[in-house]
Every structure is written in structure tokens, then in C-alpha cells.
PDB file of C-alpha atoms and ligand atoms in Angstrom:
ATOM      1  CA  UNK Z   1      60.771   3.145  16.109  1.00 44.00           C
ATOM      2  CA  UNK Z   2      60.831   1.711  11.969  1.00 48.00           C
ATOM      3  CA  UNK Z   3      60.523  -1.819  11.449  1.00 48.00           C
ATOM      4  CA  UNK Z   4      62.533  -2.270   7.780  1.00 55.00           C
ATOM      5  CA  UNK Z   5      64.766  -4.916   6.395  1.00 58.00           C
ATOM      6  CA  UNK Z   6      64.219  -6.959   9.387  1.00 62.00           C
ATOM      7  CA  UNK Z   7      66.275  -4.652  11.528  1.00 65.00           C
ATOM      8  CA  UNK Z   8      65.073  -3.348  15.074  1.00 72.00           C
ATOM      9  CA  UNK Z   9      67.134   0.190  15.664  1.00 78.00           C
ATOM     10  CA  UNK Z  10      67.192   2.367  18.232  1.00 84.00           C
ATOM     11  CA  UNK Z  11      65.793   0.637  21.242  1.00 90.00           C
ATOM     12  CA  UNK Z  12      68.739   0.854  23.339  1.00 93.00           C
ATOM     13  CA  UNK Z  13      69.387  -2.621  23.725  1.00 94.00           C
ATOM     14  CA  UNK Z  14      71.474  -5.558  21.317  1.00 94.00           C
ATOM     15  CA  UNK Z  15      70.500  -9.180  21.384  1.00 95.00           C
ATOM     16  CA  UNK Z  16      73.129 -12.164  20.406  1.00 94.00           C
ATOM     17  CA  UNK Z  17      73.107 -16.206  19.865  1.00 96.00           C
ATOM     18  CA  UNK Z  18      76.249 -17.497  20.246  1.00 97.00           C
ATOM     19  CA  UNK Z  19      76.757 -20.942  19.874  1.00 97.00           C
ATOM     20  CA  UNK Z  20      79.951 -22.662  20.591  1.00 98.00           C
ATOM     21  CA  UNK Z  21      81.817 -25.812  19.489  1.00 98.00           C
ATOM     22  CA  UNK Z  22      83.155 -28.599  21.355  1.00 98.00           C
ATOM     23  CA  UNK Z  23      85.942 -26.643  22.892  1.00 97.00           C
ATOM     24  CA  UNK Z  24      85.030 -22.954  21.522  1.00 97.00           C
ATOM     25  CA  UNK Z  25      85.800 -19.828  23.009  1.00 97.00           C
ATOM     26  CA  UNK Z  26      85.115 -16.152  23.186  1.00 96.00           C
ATOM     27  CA  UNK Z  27      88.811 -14.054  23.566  1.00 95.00           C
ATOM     28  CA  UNK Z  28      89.239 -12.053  26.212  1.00 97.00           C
ATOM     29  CA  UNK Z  29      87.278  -8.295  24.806  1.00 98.00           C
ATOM     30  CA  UNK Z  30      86.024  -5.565  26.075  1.00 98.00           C
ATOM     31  CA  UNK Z  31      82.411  -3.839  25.083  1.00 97.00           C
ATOM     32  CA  UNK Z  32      83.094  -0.425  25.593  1.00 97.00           C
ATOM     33  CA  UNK Z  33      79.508   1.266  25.641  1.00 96.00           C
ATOM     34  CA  UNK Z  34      77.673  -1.928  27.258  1.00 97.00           C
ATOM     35  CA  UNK Z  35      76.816  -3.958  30.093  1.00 98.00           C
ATOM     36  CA  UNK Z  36      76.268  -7.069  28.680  1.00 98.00           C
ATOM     37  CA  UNK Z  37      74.056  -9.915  29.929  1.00 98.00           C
ATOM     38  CA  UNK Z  38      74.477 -13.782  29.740  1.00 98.00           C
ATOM     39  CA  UNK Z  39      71.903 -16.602  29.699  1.00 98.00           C
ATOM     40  CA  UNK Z  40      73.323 -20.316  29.308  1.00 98.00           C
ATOM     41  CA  UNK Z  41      70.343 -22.666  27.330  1.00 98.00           C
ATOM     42  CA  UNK Z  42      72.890 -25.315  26.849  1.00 98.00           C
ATOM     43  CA  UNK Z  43      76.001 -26.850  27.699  1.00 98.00           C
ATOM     44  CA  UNK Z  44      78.514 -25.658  30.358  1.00 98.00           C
ATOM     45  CA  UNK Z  45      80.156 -22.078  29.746  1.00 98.00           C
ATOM     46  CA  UNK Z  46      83.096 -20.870  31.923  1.00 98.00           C
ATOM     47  CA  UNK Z  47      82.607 -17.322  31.856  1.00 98.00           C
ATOM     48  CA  UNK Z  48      84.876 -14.479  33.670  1.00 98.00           C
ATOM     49  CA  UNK Z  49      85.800 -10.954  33.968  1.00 98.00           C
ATOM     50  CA  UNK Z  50      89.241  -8.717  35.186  1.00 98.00           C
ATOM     51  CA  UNK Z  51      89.248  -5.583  37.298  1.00 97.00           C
ATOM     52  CA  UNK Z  52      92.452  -4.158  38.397  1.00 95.00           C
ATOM     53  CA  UNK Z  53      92.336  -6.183  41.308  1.00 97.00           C
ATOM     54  CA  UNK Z  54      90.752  -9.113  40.881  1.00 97.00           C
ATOM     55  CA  UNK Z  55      89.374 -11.952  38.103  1.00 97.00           C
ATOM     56  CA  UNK Z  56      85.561 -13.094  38.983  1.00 98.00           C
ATOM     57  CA  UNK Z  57      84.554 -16.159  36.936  1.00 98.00           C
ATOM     58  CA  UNK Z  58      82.007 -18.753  37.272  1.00 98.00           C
ATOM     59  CA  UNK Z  59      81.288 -21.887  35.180  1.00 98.00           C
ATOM     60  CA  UNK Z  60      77.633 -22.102  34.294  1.00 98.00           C
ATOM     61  CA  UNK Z  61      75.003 -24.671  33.691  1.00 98.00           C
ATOM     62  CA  UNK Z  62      71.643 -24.189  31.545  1.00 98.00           C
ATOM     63  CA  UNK Z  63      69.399 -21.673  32.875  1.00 98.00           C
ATOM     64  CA  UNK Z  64      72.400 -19.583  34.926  1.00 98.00           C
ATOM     65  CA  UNK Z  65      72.918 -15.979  34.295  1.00 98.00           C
ATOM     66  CA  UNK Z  66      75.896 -13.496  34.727  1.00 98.00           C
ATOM     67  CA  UNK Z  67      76.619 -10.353  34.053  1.00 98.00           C
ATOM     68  CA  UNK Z  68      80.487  -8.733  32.192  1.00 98.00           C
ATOM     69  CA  UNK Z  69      80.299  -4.663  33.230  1.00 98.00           C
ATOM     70  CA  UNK Z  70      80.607  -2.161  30.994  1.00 98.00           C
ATOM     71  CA  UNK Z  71      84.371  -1.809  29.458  1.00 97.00           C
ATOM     72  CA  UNK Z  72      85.526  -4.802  31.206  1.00 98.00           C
ATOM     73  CA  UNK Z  73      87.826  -7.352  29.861  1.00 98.00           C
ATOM     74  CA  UNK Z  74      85.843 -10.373  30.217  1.00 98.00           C
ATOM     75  CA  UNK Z  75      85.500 -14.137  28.110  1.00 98.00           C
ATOM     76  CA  UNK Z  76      83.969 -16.967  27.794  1.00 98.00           C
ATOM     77  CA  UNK Z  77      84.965 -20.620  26.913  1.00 98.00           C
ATOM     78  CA  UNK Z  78      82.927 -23.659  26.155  1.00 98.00           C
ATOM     79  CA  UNK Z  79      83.916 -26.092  28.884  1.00 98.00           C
ATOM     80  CA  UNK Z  80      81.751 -28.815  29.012  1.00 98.00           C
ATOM     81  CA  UNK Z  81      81.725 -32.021  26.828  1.00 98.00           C
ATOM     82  CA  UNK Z  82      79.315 -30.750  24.193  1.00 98.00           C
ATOM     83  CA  UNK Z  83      78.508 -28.096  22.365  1.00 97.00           C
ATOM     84  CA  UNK Z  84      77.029 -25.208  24.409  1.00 98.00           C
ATOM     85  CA  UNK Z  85      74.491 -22.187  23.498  1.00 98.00           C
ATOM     86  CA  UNK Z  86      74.350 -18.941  25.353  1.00 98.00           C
ATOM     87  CA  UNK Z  87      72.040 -16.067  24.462  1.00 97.00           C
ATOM     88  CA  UNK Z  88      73.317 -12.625  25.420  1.00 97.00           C
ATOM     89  CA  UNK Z  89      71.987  -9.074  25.528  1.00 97.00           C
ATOM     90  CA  UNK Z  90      73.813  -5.773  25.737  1.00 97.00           C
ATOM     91  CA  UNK Z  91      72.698  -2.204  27.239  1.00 97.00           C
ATOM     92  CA  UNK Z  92      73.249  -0.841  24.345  1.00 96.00           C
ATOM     93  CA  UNK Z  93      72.149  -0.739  20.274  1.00 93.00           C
ATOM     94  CA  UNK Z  94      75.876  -0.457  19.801  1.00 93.00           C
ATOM     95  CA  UNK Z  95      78.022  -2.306  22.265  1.00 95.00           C
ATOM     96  CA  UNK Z  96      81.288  -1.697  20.180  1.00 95.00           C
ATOM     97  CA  UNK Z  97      83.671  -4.663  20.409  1.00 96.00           C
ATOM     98  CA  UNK Z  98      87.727  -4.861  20.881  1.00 96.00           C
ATOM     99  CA  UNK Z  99      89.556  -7.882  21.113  1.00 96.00           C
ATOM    100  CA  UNK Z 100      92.764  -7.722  23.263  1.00 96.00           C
ATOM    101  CA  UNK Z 101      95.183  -9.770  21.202  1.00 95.00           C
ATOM    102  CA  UNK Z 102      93.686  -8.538  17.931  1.00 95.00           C
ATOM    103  CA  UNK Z 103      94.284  -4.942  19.206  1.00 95.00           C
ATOM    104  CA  UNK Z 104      97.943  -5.709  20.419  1.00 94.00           C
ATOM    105  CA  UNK Z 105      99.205  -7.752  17.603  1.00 96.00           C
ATOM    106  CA  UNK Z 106      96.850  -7.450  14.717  1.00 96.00           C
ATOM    107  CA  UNK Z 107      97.330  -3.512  13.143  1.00 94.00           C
ATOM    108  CA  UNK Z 108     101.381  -2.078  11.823  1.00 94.00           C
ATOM    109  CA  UNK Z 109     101.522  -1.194  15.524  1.00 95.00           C
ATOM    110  CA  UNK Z 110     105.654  -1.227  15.233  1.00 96.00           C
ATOM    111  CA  UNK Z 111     107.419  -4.002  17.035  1.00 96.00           C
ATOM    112  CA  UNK Z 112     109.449  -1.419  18.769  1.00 96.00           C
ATOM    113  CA  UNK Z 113     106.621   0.384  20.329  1.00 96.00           C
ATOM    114  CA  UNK Z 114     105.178  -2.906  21.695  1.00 95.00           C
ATOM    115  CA  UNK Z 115     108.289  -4.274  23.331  1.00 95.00           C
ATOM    116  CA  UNK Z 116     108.787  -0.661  25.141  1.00 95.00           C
ATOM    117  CA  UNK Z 117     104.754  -0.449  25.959  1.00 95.00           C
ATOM    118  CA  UNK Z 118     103.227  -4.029  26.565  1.00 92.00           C
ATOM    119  CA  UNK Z 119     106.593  -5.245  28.150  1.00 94.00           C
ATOM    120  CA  UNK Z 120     107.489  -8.285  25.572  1.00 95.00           C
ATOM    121  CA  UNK Z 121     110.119  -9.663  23.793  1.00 96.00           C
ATOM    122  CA  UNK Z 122     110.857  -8.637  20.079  1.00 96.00           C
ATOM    123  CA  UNK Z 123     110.692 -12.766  19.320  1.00 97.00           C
ATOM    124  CA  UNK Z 124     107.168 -13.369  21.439  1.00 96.00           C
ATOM    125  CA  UNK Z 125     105.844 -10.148  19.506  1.00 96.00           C
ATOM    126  CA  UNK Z 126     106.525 -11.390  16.069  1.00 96.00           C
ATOM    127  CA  UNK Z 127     104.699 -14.973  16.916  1.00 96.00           C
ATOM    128  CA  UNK Z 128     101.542 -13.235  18.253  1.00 96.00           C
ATOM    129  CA  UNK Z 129     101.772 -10.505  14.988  1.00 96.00           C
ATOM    130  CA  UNK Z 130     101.800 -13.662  12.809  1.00 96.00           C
ATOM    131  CA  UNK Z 131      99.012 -15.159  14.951  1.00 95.00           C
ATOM    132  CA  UNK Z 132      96.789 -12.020  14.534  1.00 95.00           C
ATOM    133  CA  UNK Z 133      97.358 -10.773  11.368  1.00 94.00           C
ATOM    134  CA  UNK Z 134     100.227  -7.805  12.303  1.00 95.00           C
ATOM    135  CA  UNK Z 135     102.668  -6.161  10.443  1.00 91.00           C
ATOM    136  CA  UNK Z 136     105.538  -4.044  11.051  1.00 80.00           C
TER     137      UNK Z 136
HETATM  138  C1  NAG H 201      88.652 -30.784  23.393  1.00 61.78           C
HETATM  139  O1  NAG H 201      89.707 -30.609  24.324  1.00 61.78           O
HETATM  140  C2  NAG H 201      90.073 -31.798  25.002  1.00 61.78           C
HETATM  141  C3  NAG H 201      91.083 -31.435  26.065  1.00 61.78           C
HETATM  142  O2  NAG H 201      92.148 -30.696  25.532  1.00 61.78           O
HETATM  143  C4  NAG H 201      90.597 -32.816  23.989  1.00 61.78           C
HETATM  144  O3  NAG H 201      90.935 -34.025  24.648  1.00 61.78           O
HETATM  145  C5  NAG H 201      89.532 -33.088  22.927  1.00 61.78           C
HETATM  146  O4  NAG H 201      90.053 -33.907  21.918  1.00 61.78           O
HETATM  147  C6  NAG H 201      89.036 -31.781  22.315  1.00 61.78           C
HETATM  148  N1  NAG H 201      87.908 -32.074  21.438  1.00 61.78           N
HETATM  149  C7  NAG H 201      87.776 -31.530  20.234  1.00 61.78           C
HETATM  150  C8  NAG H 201      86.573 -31.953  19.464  1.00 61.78           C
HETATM  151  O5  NAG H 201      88.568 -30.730  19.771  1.00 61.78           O
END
């Protein structure tokens, strides 16, 4: 292990701070090389995540835990009346990250290919590839 620029690499875990505003939220994503760990300090965080068969989620209070497994879609949203903080720690030095909508509706992805392969309309595709930054 090397200590330099204030970085710690290579010890097979990732540490986070995420602090949310009055109504903030994580989007549904997916860590593919991580299990990823929640602690709530503050606030009230409604946290969940999908299998093929089920959604689990939980709303948490200040000193809960829960755990999203690896390469699940999972989220989190601030709901409580405050602001809330969570700290969060992943199996991993690189966790990876993909957001679901981003990944959908935010690359040249053609329009075409999305309405035969997620199922939508050409007009509901066009309104999320504005929303995320799409084109094509
Ligand atoms: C948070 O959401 C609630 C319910 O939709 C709303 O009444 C409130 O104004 C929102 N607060 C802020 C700061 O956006």
C-alpha cells in the first residue's frame, strides 16, 4: 500500500458521503463489481433494491444499516423533512457505476432501436432523450 496525493488505492474497499437535500435522490443504478453498504447518520432515507422477482425497500432512521447486492438495481431517496446524510462503503476499490435512465436515454442509442428493445413509444423516447442528454 502508497499513501500519495491523499489517495488510499488498492485496499479493496471504496468509502462515500453522500449528503442529500430536502427532497434529494439517488436514481435507480447498478454497481456492477460491488456490494455496497449503507449507514444513515441523519435524516430519513428510503432506500430499495429490484430482483427479478421482487423490490425490497426499507425507510431508515439514523444509525440503520442496509445492504444493495452486487449488480443490483437499487436507489435511494431523501424522504424525511430535512436534509439527510448517509455514509456508504463498497466491496470494492472500483465499484463502477451505471445509471438506468442515463444508459437508456442519454448516448445516440437510435430511437428505433429503443422503441423495438425497451418497449416505448417513439414520443415517450424523445422526452426522456431530451431529459438525459440523448441524441439520435
Ligand atoms: C419537497 O416535496 C414536498 C412534497 O412534494 C413539497 O411539498 C415540498 O415543497 C418540497 N420541498 C422542497 C424544498 O423542494
Amino acid at each position: 500500500m502508497q499513501v500519495r496525493n491523499h489517495c488510499l488505492n488498492g485496499l479493496g474497499i471504496s468509502v462515500a458521503r453522500i449528503d442529500f437535500a430536502i427532497n434529494g435522490s439517488v436514481p435507480m443504478h447498478i454497481h456492477p463489481d460491488a456490494t455496497q453498504l449503507v449507514i444513515i447518520v441523519e435524516g430519513v432515507v428510503t432506500v430499495g433494491f429490484i430482483t427479478p422477482t421482487n423490490v425490497y425497500q426499507k425507510t431508515l432512521n439514523a444509525g440503520d444499516a442496509f445492504v444493495f447486492p452486487i449488480g443490483l438495481l437499487h436507489f435511494a431517496v431523501n424522504s424525511g423533512p430535512g436534509k439527510a446524510i448517509v455514509f456508504s462503503a463498497f466491496s470494492s476499490d472500483n465499484p463502477n457505476l451505471h445509471i438506468l435512465t442515463v444508459l437508456l436515454f442519454g448516448n445516440n442509442l437510435a430511437t428505433r432501436t429503443i422503441e423495438k428493445t425497451a418497449l416505448l413509444e417513439r414520443a415517450q423516447i424523445m422526452k426522456l432523450k431530451a431529459q438525459f442528454g440523448g441524441r439520435g
